[in-house]
Structures are given as C-alpha cells and as structure tokens.
mmCIF file of C-alpha atoms in Angstrom:
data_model
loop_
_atom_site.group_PDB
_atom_site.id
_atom_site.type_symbol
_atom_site.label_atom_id
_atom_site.label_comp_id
_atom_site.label_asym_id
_atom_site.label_seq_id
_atom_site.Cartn_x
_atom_site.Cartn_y
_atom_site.Cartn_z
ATOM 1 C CA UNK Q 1 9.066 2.802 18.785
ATOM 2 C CA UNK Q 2 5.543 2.967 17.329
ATOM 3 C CA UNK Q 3 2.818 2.841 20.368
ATOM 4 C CA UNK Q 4 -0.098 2.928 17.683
ATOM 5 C CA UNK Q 5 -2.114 -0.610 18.801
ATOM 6 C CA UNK Q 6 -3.372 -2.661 15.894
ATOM 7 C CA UNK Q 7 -6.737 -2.353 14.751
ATOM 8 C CA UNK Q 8 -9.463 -5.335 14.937
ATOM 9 C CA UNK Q 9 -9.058 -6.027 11.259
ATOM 10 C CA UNK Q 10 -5.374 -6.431 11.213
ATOM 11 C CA UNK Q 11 -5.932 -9.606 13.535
ATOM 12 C CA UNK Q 12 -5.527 -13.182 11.449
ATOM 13 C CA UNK Q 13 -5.813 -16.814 12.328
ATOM 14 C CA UNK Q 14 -2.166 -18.363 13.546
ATOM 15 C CA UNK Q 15 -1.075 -20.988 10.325
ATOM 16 C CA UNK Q 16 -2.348 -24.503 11.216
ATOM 17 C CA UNK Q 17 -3.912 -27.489 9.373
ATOM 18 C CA UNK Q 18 -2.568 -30.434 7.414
ATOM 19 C CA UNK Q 19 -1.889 -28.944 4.340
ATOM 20 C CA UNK Q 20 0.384 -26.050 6.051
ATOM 21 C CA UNK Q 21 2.329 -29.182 7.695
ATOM 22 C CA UNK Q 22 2.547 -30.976 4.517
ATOM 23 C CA UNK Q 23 4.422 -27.809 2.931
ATOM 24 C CA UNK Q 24 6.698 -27.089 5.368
ATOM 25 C CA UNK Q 25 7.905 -30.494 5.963
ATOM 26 C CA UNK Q 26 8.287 -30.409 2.151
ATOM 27 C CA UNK Q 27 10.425 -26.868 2.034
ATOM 28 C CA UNK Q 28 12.526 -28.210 4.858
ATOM 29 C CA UNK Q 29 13.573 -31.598 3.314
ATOM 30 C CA UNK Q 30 14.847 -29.469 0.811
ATOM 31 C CA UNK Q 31 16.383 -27.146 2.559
ATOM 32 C CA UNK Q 32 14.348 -24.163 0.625
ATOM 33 C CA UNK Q 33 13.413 -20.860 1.937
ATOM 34 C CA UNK Q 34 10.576 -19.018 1.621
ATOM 35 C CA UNK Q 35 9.344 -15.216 2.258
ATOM 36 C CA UNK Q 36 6.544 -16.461 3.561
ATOM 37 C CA UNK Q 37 8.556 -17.293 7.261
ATOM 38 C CA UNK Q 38 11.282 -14.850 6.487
ATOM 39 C CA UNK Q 39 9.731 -12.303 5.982
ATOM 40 C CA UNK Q 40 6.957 -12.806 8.322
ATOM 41 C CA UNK Q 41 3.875 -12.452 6.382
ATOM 42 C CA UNK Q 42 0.685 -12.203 8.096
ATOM 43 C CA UNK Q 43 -1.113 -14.182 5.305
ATOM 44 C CA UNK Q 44 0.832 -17.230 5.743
ATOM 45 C CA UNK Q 45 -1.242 -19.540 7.529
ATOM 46 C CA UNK Q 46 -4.372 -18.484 5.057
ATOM 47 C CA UNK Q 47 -2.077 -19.300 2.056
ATOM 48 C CA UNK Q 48 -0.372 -22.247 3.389
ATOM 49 C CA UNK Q 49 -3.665 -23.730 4.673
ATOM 50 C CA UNK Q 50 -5.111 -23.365 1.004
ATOM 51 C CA UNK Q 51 -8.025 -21.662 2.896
ATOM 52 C CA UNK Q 52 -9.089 -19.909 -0.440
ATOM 53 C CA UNK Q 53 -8.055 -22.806 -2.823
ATOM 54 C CA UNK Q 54 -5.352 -24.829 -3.291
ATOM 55 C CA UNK Q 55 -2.338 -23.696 -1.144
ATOM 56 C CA UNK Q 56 0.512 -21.905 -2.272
ATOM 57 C CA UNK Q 57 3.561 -20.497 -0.816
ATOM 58 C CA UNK Q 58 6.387 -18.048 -2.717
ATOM 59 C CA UNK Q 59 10.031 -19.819 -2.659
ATOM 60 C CA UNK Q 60 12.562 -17.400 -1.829
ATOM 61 C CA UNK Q 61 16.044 -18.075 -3.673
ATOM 62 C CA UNK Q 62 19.956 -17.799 -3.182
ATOM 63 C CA UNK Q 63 19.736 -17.565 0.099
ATOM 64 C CA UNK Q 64 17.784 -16.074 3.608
ATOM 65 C CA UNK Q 65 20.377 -13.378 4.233
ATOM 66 C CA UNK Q 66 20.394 -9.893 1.626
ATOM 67 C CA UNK Q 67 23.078 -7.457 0.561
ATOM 68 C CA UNK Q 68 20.762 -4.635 1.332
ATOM 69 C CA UNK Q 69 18.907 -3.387 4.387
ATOM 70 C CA UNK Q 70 15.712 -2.126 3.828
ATOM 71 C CA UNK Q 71 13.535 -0.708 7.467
ATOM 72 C CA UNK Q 72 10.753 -2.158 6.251
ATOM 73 C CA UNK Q 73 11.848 -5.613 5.778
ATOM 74 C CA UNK Q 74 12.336 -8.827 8.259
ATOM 75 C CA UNK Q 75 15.022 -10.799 6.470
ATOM 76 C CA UNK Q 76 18.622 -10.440 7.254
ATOM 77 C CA UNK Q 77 20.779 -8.609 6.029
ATOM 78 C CA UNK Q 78 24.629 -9.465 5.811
ATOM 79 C CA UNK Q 79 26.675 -12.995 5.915
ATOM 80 C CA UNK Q 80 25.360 -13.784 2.617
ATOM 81 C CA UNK Q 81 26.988 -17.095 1.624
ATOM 82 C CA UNK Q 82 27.520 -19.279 -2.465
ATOM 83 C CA UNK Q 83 24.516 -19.787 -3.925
ATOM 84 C CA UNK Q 84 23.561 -23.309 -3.850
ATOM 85 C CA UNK Q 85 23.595 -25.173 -7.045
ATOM 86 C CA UNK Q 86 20.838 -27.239 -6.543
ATOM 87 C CA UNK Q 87 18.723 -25.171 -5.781
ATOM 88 C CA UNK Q 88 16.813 -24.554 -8.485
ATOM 89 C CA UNK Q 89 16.389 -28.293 -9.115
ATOM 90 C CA UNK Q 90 15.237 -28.451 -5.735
ATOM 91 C CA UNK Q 91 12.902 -26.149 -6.153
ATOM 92 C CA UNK Q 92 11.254 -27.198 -9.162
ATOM 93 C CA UNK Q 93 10.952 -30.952 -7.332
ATOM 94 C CA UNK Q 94 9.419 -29.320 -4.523
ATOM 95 C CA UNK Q 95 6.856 -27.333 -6.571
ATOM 96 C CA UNK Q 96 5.959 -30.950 -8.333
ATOM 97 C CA UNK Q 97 5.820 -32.947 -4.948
ATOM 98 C CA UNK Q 98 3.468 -29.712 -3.176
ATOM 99 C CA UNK Q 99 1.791 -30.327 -6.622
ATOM 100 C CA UNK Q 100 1.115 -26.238 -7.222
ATOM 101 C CA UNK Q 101 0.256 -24.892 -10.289
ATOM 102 C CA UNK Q 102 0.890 -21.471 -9.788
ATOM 103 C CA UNK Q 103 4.412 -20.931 -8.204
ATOM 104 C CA UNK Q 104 5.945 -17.531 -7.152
ATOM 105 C CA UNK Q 105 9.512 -16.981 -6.831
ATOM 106 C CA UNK Q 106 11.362 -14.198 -4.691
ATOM 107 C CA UNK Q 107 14.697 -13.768 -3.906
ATOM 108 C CA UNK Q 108 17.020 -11.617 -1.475
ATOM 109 C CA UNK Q 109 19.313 -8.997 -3.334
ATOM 110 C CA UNK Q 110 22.669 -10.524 -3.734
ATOM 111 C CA UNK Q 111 24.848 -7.428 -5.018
ATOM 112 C CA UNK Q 112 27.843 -9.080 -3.923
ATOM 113 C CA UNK Q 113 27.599 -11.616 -7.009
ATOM 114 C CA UNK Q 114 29.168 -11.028 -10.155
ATOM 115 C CA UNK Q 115 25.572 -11.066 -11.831
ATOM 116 C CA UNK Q 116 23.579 -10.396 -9.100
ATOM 117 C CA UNK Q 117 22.641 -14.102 -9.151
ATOM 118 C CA UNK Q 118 19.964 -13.255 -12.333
ATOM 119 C CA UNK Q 119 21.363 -16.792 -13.938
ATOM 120 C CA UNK Q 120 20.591 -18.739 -10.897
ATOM 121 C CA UNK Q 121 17.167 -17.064 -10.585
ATOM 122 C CA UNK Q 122 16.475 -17.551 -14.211
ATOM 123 C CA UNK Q 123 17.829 -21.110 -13.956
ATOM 124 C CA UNK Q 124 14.979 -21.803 -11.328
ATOM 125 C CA UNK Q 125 12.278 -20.601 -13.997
ATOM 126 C CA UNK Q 126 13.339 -23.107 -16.515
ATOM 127 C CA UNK Q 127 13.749 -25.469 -14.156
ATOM 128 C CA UNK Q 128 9.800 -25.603 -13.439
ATOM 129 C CA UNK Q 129 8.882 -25.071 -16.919
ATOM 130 C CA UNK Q 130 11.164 -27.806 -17.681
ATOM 131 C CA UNK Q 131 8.882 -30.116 -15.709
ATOM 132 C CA UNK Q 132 5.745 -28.744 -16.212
ATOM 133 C CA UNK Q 133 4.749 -26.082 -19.212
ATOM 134 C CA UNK Q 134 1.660 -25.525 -17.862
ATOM 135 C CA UNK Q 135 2.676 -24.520 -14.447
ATOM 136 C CA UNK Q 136 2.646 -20.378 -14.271
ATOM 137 C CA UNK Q 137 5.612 -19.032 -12.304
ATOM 138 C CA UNK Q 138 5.752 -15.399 -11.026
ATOM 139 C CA UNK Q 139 8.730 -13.663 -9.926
ATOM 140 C CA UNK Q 140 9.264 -11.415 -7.803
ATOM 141 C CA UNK Q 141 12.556 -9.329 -8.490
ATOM 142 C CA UNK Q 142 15.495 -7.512 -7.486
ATOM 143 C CA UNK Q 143 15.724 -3.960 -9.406
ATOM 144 C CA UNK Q 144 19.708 -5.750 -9.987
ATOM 145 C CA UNK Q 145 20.882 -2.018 -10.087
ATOM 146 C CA UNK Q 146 18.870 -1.362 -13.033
ATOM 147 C CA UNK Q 147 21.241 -3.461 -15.059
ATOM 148 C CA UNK Q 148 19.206 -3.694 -18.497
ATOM 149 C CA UNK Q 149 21.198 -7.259 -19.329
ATOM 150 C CA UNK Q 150 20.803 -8.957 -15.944
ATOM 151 C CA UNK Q 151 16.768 -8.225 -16.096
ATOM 152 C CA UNK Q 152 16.670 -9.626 -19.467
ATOM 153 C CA UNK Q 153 18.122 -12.632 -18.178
ATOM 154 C CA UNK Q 154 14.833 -12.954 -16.218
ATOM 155 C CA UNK Q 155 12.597 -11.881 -19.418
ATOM 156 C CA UNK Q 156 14.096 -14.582 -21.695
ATOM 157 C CA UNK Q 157 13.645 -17.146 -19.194
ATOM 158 C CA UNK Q 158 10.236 -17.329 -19.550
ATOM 159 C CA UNK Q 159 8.096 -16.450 -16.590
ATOM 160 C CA UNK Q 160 4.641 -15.398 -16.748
ATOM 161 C CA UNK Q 161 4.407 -12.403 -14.462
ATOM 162 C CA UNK Q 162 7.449 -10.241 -13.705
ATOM 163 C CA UNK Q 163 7.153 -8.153 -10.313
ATOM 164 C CA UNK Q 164 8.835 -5.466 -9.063
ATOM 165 C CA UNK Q 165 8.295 -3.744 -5.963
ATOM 166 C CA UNK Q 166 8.259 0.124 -6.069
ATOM 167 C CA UNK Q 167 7.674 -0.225 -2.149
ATOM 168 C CA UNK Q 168 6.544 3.409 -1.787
ATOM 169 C CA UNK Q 169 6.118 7.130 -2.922
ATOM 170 C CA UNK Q 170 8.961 8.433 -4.459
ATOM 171 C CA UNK Q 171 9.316 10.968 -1.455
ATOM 172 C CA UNK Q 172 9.581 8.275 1.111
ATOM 173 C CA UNK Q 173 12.154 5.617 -0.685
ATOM 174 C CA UNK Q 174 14.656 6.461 1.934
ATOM 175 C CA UNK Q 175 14.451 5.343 4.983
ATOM 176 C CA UNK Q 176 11.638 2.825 4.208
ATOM 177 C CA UNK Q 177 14.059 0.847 1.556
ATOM 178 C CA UNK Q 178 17.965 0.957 1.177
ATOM 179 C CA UNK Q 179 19.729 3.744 -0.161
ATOM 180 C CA UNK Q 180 20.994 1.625 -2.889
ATOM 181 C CA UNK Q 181 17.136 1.488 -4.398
ATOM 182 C CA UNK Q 182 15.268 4.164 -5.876
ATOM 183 C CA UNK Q 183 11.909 5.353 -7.416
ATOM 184 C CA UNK Q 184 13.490 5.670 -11.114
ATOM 185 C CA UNK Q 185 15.266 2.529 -10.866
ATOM 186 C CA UNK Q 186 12.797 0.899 -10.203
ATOM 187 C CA UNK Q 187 10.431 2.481 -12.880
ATOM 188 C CA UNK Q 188 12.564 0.981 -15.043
ATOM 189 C CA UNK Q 189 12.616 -2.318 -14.424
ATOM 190 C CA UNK Q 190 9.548 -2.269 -14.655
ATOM 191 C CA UNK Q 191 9.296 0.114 -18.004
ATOM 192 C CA UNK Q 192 12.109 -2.745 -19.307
ATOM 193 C CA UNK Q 193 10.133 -5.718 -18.807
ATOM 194 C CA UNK Q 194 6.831 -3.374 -20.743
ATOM 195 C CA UNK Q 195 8.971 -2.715 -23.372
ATOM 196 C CA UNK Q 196 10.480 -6.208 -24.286
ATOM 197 C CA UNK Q 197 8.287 -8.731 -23.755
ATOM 198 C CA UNK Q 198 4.602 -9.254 -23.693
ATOM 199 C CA UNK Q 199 5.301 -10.983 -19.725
ATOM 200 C CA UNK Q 200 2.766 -9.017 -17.376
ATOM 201 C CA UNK Q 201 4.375 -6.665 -14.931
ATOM 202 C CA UNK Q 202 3.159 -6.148 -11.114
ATOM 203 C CA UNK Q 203 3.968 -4.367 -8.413
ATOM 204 C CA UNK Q 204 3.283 -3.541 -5.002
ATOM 205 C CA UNK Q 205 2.560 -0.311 -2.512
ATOM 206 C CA UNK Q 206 2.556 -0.350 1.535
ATOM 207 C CA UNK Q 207 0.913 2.278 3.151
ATOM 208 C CA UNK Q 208 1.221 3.790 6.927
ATOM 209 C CA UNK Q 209 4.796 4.522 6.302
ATOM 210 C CA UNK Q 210 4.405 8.586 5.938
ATOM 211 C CA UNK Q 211 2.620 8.653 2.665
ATOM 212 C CA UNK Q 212 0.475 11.433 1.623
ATOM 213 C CA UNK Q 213 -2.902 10.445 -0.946
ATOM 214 C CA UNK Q 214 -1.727 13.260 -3.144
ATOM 215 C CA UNK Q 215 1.669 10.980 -3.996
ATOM 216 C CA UNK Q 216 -0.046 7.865 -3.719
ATOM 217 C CA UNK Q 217 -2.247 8.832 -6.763
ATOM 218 C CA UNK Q 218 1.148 10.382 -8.401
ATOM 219 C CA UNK Q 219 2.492 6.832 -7.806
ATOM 220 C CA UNK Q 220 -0.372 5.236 -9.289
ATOM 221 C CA UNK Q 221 -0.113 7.144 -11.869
ATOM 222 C CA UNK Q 222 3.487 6.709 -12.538
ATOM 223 C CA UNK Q 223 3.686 2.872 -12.232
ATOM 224 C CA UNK Q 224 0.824 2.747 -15.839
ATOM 225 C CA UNK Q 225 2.912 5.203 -17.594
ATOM 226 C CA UNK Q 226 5.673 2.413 -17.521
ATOM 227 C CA UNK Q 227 3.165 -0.342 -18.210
ATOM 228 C CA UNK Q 228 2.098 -2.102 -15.155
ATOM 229 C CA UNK Q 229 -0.567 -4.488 -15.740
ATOM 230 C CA UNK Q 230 -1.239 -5.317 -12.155
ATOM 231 C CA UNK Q 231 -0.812 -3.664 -8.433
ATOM 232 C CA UNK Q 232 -1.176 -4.288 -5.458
ATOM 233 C CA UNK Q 233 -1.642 -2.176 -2.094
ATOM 234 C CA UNK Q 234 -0.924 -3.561 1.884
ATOM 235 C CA UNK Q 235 -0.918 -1.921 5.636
ATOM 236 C CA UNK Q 236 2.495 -1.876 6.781
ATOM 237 C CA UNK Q 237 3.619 -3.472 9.343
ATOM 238 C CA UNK Q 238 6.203 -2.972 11.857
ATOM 239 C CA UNK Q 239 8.403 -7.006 12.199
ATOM 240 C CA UNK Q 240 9.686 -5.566 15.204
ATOM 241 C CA UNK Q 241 10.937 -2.396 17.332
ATOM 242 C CA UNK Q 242 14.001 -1.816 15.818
ATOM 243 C CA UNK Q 243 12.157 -1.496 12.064
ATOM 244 C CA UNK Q 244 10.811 1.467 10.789
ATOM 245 C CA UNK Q 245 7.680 3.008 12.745
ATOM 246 C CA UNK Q 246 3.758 2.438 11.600
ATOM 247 C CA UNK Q 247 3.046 6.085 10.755
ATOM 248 C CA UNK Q 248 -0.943 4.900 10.390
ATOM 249 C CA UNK Q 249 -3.589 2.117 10.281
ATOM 250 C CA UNK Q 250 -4.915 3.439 7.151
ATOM 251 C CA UNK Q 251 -9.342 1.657 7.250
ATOM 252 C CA UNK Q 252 -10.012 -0.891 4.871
ATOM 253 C CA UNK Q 253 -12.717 1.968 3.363
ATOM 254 C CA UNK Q 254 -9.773 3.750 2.035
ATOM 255 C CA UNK Q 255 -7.678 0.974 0.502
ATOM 256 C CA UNK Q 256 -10.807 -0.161 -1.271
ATOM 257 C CA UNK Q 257 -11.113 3.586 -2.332
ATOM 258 C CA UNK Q 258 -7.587 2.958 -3.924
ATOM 259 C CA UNK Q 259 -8.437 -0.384 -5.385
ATOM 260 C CA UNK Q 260 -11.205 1.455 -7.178
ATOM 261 C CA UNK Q 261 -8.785 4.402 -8.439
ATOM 262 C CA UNK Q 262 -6.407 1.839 -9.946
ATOM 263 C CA UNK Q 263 -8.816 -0.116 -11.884
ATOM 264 C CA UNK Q 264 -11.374 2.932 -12.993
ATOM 265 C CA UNK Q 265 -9.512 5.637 -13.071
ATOM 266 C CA UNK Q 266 -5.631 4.596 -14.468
ATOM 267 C CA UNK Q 267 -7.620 1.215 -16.105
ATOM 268 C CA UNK Q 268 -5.047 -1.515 -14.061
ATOM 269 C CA UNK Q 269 -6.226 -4.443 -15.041
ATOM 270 C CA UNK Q 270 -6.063 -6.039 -11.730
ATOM 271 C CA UNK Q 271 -5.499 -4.076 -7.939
ATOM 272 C CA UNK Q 272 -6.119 -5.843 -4.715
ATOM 273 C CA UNK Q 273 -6.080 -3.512 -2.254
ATOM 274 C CA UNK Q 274 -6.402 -4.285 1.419
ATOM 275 C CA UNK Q 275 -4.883 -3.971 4.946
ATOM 276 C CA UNK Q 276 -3.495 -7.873 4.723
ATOM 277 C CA UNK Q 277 -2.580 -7.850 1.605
ATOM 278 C CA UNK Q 278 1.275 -8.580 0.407
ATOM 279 C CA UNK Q 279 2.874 -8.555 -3.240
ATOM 280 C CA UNK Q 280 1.999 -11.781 -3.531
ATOM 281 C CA UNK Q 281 -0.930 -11.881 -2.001
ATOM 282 C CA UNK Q 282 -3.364 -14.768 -3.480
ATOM 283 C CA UNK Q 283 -5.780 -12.794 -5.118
ATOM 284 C CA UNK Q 284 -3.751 -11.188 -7.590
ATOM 285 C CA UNK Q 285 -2.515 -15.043 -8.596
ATOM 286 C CA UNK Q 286 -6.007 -15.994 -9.089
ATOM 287 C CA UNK Q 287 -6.540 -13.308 -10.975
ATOM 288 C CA UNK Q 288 -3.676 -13.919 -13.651
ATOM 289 C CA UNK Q 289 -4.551 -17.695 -13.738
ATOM 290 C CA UNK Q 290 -8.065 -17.035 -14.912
ATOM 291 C CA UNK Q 291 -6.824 -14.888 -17.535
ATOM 292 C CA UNK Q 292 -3.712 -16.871 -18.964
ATOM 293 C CA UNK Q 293 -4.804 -20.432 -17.971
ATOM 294 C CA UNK Q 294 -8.485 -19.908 -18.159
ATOM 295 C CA UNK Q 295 -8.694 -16.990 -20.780
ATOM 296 C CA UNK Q 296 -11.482 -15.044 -19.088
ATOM 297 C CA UNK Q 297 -12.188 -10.980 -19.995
ATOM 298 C CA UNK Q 298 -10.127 -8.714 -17.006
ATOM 299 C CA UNK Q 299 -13.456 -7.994 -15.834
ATOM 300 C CA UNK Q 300 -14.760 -11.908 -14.885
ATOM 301 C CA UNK Q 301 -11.348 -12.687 -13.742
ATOM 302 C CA UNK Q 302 -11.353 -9.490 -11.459
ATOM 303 C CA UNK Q 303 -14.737 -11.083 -10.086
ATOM 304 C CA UNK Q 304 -13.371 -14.578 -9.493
ATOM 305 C CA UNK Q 305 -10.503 -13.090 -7.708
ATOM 306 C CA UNK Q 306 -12.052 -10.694 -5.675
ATOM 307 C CA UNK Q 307 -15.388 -13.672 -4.459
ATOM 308 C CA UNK Q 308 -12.340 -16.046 -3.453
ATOM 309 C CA UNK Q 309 -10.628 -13.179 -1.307
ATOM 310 C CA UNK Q 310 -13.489 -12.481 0.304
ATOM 311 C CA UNK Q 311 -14.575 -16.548 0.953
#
C-alpha cells in the first residue's frame, strides 16, 4: 500500500448542484452507466455541474463489469452479462433529454463476445447521429485485440474523435494494464484509425505509475508517428489499496512542461496536461468543438480550451 499523502492540488470540490442531479436522475431512469461513477473520476462533480460550460458526462456501454483487469482501473472485472439491446436507443434518448451536444462514449472490454461488442458500440454512434447530425460523439475504445475489422466497425460508423488509451510507457504496460493489452497493439489502433479515415485520433497518458521522462518523451514521440491528433496527460491515482501503488505526485510545473513538449516540440494539435486531468477530460472536448463545429485555427481553439480549464 502506497503511504505517499496527496498533495494540496489534487484536492477537488465533492459533485453537487442541480444540474449534476438532473443527470443522474436522467442516467438512472435509463438504467445507463457511466465512467464517470465507475470509474471514479475525480472530475466528476466539475463536469457534471457544467462548472466550465454546459455539463457533460461520458456514457459507458455494454455493461459496468470488463473481461479484463487492469491495476489501474476501478470498474469490475468478471460476471459480465448480454448486452442490452436497448441500449443504444437509450442512450441516444438520454443524450437528447440531458440536451448535450458533445457526447463521449466508453465502454468496458467485452472479449467474451463474438465481436467484442464493436456492432453494439457502433450501433450507439448512429443512434445519436440518427437524432441529431450535429451532435459530435467521441469514443473512447477498446484496442478489440487489434482486430483490424472490428475497429473499422467503429470508423464507418461515423464518430468524430476516435480514442484510444495507450495508458503508459511501453516499459510499464504490465502490471499497470492487463496482460492481454500492449504498447504495439495499441499503436495500432490508433495507426488504423490514421490511416483510414480522416476521424481525429486521441489518446491518453497517466503518470506516477513508475515512468521515467526519458520514455515519456519516447511515448510522445511514438503516439505522432502513428498519427495522433490529440493527447492527453493525468496524475494517477490509486481507487483503492488493493490497486496498483502511486509511485509519485508528479507538480503541475512538470505536466505543463509536457503539455508544452507535445504541442511545440512533436506539433499535437491539442495536449491538456494536468494532475486532474482524465481521457476525457473537458478541455480536450472544447477544444475539438471549436475546431469541427466552430472551425477555428488549432491555435485559437487551443486558447478557448485552455481559458475555460482554467475558469
């Protein structure tokens, strides 16, 4: 067990306030999920609360229990049960009664389905777009065993950011994530989604799990090679004792350091970069709705995102 105590600036408000009711009530009517509570993010009270603009939450599909157990990560694992055929009408209802306009999707990993549940997830996506054009939906996806036909399931239904999490360094994959993941795998997902489509691509880095700079620059580094647009960099945090240890608190001096190194140096062209922030953190949505929706240069959208972080 980690006896490292949490730093001042890892402290955040507790969710509250009637627009964080309102969506709740909302998911639970539904019966929807969302890796905002399963997950235990420490931004969802902020996002929720639409402290920053309007509020937002990321729907979590086919299911709150996953075939894989990653150390890092809060949501079951095991006991997975059918996917629910509604759900992706449900969730597309939901996103038009919470009246959102920019909608992320998750999911667990299901590799106990005969596709990995990619139909279902791509179902969802059309579902939304079915409703609304104009609504943006990221996802946020499984590597599906690097199955080429099962991500292209995702690319052809539409969405207009694909995410992938590379988690970590390649040196540090195991034990942060499951052994059934991997560095290269996940490369190319990622390098898939470049290659055949014109969709945006994002991922995400945590840091304080054993990490040295040296292969967080290789990482960097490695993620543009296969086309990532945007990325994003959190603190780690431990869910509970039985996860894997904090190794550090790294200062928020050194993950704007990062941020800086993503966009000057490898030319992302979008990083947040902080000790709260998550793959989905806020800023990076703002960020792609100024450019797509709003059609500002990288650099004015890059401002708009960062002033609203920062309000």
């Amino acid at each position: 067990m980690s006896s490292r105590r949490k730093p001042d600036w890892l402290k955040m408000r507790p969710p509250s306030g009637e627009r964080f009711t309102d969506i709740k009530e909302t998911l639970r009517d539904h019966d929807l999920h969302t890796v905002c509570e399963e997950a235990s993010c420490p931004n969802m009270g902020e996002c929720w609360s639409g402290r920053n603009g309007p509020g937002t939450a990321t729907f979590m599909l086919m299911g709150d229990r996953c075939s894989r157990g990653c150390n890092f990560c809060d949501v079951k694992t095991g006991g997975m049960e059918p996917l629910d055929p509604d759900e992706p009408a449900n969730v597309a209802d939901s996103v038009a009664k919470i009246g959102l306009d920019y909608v992320v999707l998750t999911s667990v990993d299901r590799d106990d389905l005969e596709d990995q549940g990619a139909s279902h997830f791509a179902q969802t996506i059309r579902e939304i777009k079915d409703r609304d054009p104009g609504i943006l939906v990221e996802v946020l996806i499984p590597d599906f065993q690097g199955e080429e036909r099962l991500v292209r399931k995702i690319i052809d239904a539409g969405p207009d950011v694909i995410a992938h999490n590379v988690e970590t360094v390649e040196r540090r994959q195991f034990p942060v994530r499951d052994r059934r993941a991997g560095y290269e795998q996940s490369l190319s997902v990622l390098d898939q989604v470049d290659r055949e489509s014109d969709i945006y691509t994002k991922t995400s880095i945590m840091l304080g799990v054993g990490e040295y700079d040296h292969e967080v620059y290789q990482t960097l580094g490695d993620l543009r090679e296969v086309g990532v647009d945007v990325v994003t960099l959190g603190q780690y945090l431990q869910p509970s004792r039985s996860h894997l240890d904090v190794d550090a608190y790294v200062h928020p001096h050194k993950f704007e350091t990062w941020r800086r190194v993503a966009e000057d140096e490898f030319d992302f062209l979008y990083c947040a970069s902080g000790p709260m922030v998550r793959s989905s953190y806020k800023a990076g949505e703002l960020f792609v709705d100024a450019v797509i929706r709003e059609g500002k240069d990288v650099e004015e959208a890059r401002e708009d995102a960062r002033r609203a972080a920062s309000d």
